[in-house]
Structures are given as C-alpha cells and as structure tokens.
Short mmCIF file of C-alpha atoms in Angstrom, two decimals:
data_model
loop_
_atom_site.label_atom_id
_atom_site.label_comp_id
_atom_site.label_asym_id
_atom_site.label_seq_id
_atom_site.Cartn_x
_atom_site.Cartn_y
_atom_site.Cartn_z
CA MET A 158 1.35 -20.39 -11.47
CA GLY A 159 5.11 -20.17 -11.99
CA THR A 160 7.62 -18.77 -9.52
CA THR A 161 8.03 -15.61 -11.58
CA SER A 162 4.26 -15.06 -11.66
CA LYS A 163 4.00 -15.53 -7.90
CA LYS A 164 6.84 -13.09 -7.29
CA THR A 165 5.26 -10.57 -9.63
CA LEU A 166 1.88 -10.89 -7.93
CA LEU A 167 3.51 -10.44 -4.53
CA ARG A 168 5.38 -7.35 -5.70
CA VAL A 169 2.31 -5.88 -7.34
CA ALA A 170 0.24 -6.34 -4.24
CA ARG A 171 2.84 -4.82 -1.96
CA VAL A 172 3.39 -1.80 -4.12
CA ALA A 173 -0.26 -1.23 -4.68
CA ALA A 174 -0.71 -1.06 -0.99
CA LEU A 175 1.75 1.67 -0.86
CA VAL A 176 0.50 3.87 -3.54
CA LEU A 177 -2.68 5.60 -2.67
CA PRO A 178 -6.37 5.65 -3.04
CA VAL A 179 -9.00 3.24 -4.03
CA LEU A 180 -12.70 3.53 -4.66
CA MET A 181 -13.63 1.96 -1.41
CA SER A 182 -15.60 2.69 1.66
CA ALA A 183 -16.88 0.53 4.42
CA GLY A 184 -18.33 0.53 7.87
CA ALA A 185 -17.55 -1.87 10.66
CA HIS A 186 -17.05 -5.41 9.46
CA ALA A 187 -17.98 -8.67 11.09
CA ASP A 188 -14.50 -10.21 10.71
CA ASP A 189 -11.82 -7.68 11.51
CA SER A 190 -9.17 -10.21 12.56
CA LEU A 191 -6.79 -9.15 9.79
CA TYR A 192 -7.23 -5.51 10.83
CA ARG A 193 -6.38 -6.50 14.40
CA THR A 194 -3.32 -8.44 13.22
CA PHE A 195 -1.99 -5.21 11.72
CA GLY A 196 -2.45 -3.43 15.06
CA GLU A 197 -5.69 -1.64 14.18
CA LYS A 198 -5.43 2.08 13.39
CA PRO A 199 -2.36 2.77 15.58
CA GLY A 200 -0.53 -0.11 13.89
CA LEU A 201 -1.50 1.09 10.42
CA VAL A 202 -0.29 4.60 11.24
CA LYS A 203 3.07 3.19 12.38
CA ILE A 204 3.42 0.95 9.32
CA THR A 205 2.56 3.87 7.04
CA ASP A 206 5.03 6.17 8.82
CA ASP A 207 7.75 3.53 8.46
CA LEU A 208 6.82 2.94 4.84
CA TYR A 209 7.18 6.62 3.98
CA ALA A 210 10.47 6.85 5.87
CA ASN A 211 11.66 3.96 3.69
CA LEU A 212 10.31 5.52 0.49
CA LEU A 213 11.91 8.90 1.16
CA ALA A 214 15.27 7.27 1.97
CA ASP A 215 15.14 5.02 -1.10
CA PRO A 216 16.73 6.67 -4.16
CA ARG A 217 14.46 4.58 -6.40
CA THR A 218 11.29 6.12 -4.93
CA ALA A 219 12.26 9.42 -3.28
CA PRO A 220 11.94 11.49 -6.49
CA TYR A 221 8.25 10.57 -6.76
CA PHE A 222 7.57 12.30 -3.44
CA GLU A 223 9.32 15.63 -4.02
CA ASN A 224 6.82 18.37 -3.16
CA ALA A 225 4.14 15.75 -2.44
CA PRO A 226 1.58 16.32 0.34
CA ILE A 227 3.02 13.51 2.47
CA ARG A 228 0.71 14.06 5.44
CA ARG A 229 -2.40 13.74 3.26
CA ILE A 230 -0.99 10.77 1.39
CA LYS A 231 -0.31 8.97 4.66
CA GLU A 232 -3.80 9.71 6.00
CA LYS A 233 -5.43 8.33 2.86
CA LEU A 234 -3.17 5.29 2.81
CA VAL A 235 -4.10 4.47 6.42
CA GLU A 236 -7.78 4.72 5.41
CA GLN A 237 -7.17 2.51 2.40
CA PHE A 238 -5.30 -0.15 4.37
CA CYS A 239 -7.99 -0.08 7.06
CA VAL A 240 -10.76 -0.71 4.53
CA LEU A 241 -8.80 -3.46 2.79
CA LEU A 242 -8.17 -5.14 6.14
CA ASP A 243 -11.89 -5.07 7.03
CA GLY A 244 -11.46 -2.40 9.67
CA PRO A 245 -14.12 0.14 10.71
CA CYS A 246 -13.03 2.81 8.25
CA GLN A 247 -14.17 4.65 5.17
CA TYR A 248 -11.85 5.57 2.31
CA THR A 249 -12.28 9.19 1.26
CA GLY A 250 -9.45 9.60 -1.25
CA ARG A 251 -9.22 9.61 -5.02
CA THR A 252 -9.03 6.53 -7.19
CA MET A 253 -5.60 4.96 -7.61
CA LYS A 254 -5.62 5.86 -11.29
CA ARG A 255 -6.45 9.50 -10.66
CA ALA A 256 -4.00 9.82 -7.76
CA HIS A 257 -1.07 8.50 -9.81
CA GLU A 258 -1.93 10.04 -13.17
CA GLY A 259 1.06 11.52 -14.99
CA GLN A 260 3.62 10.41 -12.42
CA ASN A 261 5.35 8.05 -14.84
CA ILE A 262 5.72 5.31 -12.27
CA ASP A 263 7.81 2.58 -13.84
CA ARG A 264 8.24 -1.08 -12.91
CA ALA A 265 11.44 -0.48 -10.93
CA ALA A 266 9.81 2.19 -8.77
CA PHE A 267 6.76 0.02 -8.23
CA ASP A 268 8.89 -2.95 -7.18
CA ALA A 269 10.90 -0.70 -4.86
CA LEU A 270 7.69 0.48 -3.21
CA VAL A 271 6.63 -3.09 -2.57
CA GLU A 272 10.00 -3.86 -1.01
CA ASP A 273 9.77 -0.76 1.19
CA LEU A 274 6.26 -1.71 2.31
CA GLN A 275 7.40 -5.23 3.14
CA LYS A 276 10.25 -3.80 5.26
CA ALA A 277 7.76 -1.60 7.13
CA MET A 278 5.43 -4.53 7.78
CA ASP A 279 8.36 -6.72 8.89
CA LYS A 280 9.59 -3.98 11.24
CA ASN A 281 6.14 -3.85 12.82
CA GLY A 282 5.88 -7.61 13.31
CA VAL A 283 3.14 -8.31 10.76
CA PRO A 284 3.21 -12.06 10.03
CA PHE A 285 4.23 -12.95 6.47
CA HIS A 286 0.92 -14.68 5.70
CA SER A 287 -0.97 -11.55 6.80
CA GLN A 288 1.28 -9.37 4.65
CA ASN A 289 0.43 -11.57 1.68
CA LYS A 290 -3.30 -11.18 2.35
CA LEU A 291 -2.99 -7.39 2.21
CA LEU A 292 -0.82 -7.56 -0.89
CA ALA A 293 -3.35 -9.79 -2.61
CA LYS A 294 -6.02 -7.17 -1.95
CA LEU A 295 -3.77 -4.46 -3.34
CA ALA A 296 -2.77 -6.41 -6.46
CA PRO A 297 -5.80 -5.37 -8.56
CA MET A 298 -4.70 -1.73 -8.21
CA TYR A 299 -1.42 -2.41 -9.99
CA ARG A 300 -2.62 -1.41 -13.45
CA ASP A 301 -3.95 1.92 -12.23
CA ILE A 302 -0.71 2.88 -10.48
CA GLN A 303 1.97 1.94 -12.96
CA ASP A 304 2.32 3.64 -16.31
CA ARG A 305 2.28 1.27 -19.26
CA GLU A 306 5.67 0.02 -20.34
#
C-alpha cells in the first residue's frame, strides 16, 4: 500500500469516527483493553466534547453543524466509539448513511473532521497506535458519510 493510500485510509478512519451512527450494538466484551485505553466512558465523553469544540471552531466543518442537535450527536458518537472499542455499550443511533444524507459532505470537510478528531485524541493522551485502531474500525463508514465526488 502506497504512502498516499495509507494517509487516505488514516484520514477516512478518523473522520468516520467523528461523523455519527453505525448499525452496531453490543454487550460487554471479553477484551475491552482498547476501550480502557481511551479512558472508558468518561474518556470517550471528554474526547467527543473536545472533538466538537474543534469542529465548531474549524471553519471547514462548522457550517455542517449549524442548527444541529449537538447534544444528541455527541451522545450517539460516544455510544458508537464505545461499541467500536469493545466497551459495554449499545449503539442506538441511525446508520451513518441515513444520519449524513443530504449534507453534501465533501472530501475537504471529511479530512478536516479526521484532523479535528486526531487533535482531540492527542489532547486526551490516546496513544497513536490506539488512535489508528479506532480509525481502522471507522474507515468502512467512509462511503456512507461522504457524498460522491
């Protein structure tokens, strides 16, 4: 895989993490070490709060959140991250495709979201290799979030 492909995959995963819901639910998992690395639910809440502070301050992403139900979005994103990290959570939100339908999310906005998520994870001391694991789990959601170019 070339450097450009790796960078794209990393960006896709990070952004996907940021942008809402997935068709997932789960109970307690046997190996929740990644969930613990992210600080469990309190850590995920902090990361999500920092992510949205970044998104709202970022002129590349802020317009996508005008009049958005930020509190609900954050709650669902915490659930989604928790499930993806093998935590004891259940995701109750809409699919990524349905949640982002008609928002005209372009590549630049998606990449900005990934950058803002990475900043939030860095701020909260999440090791780089753990960040990449989350991003890899988010990567498959990329197509459902971004409008076709």
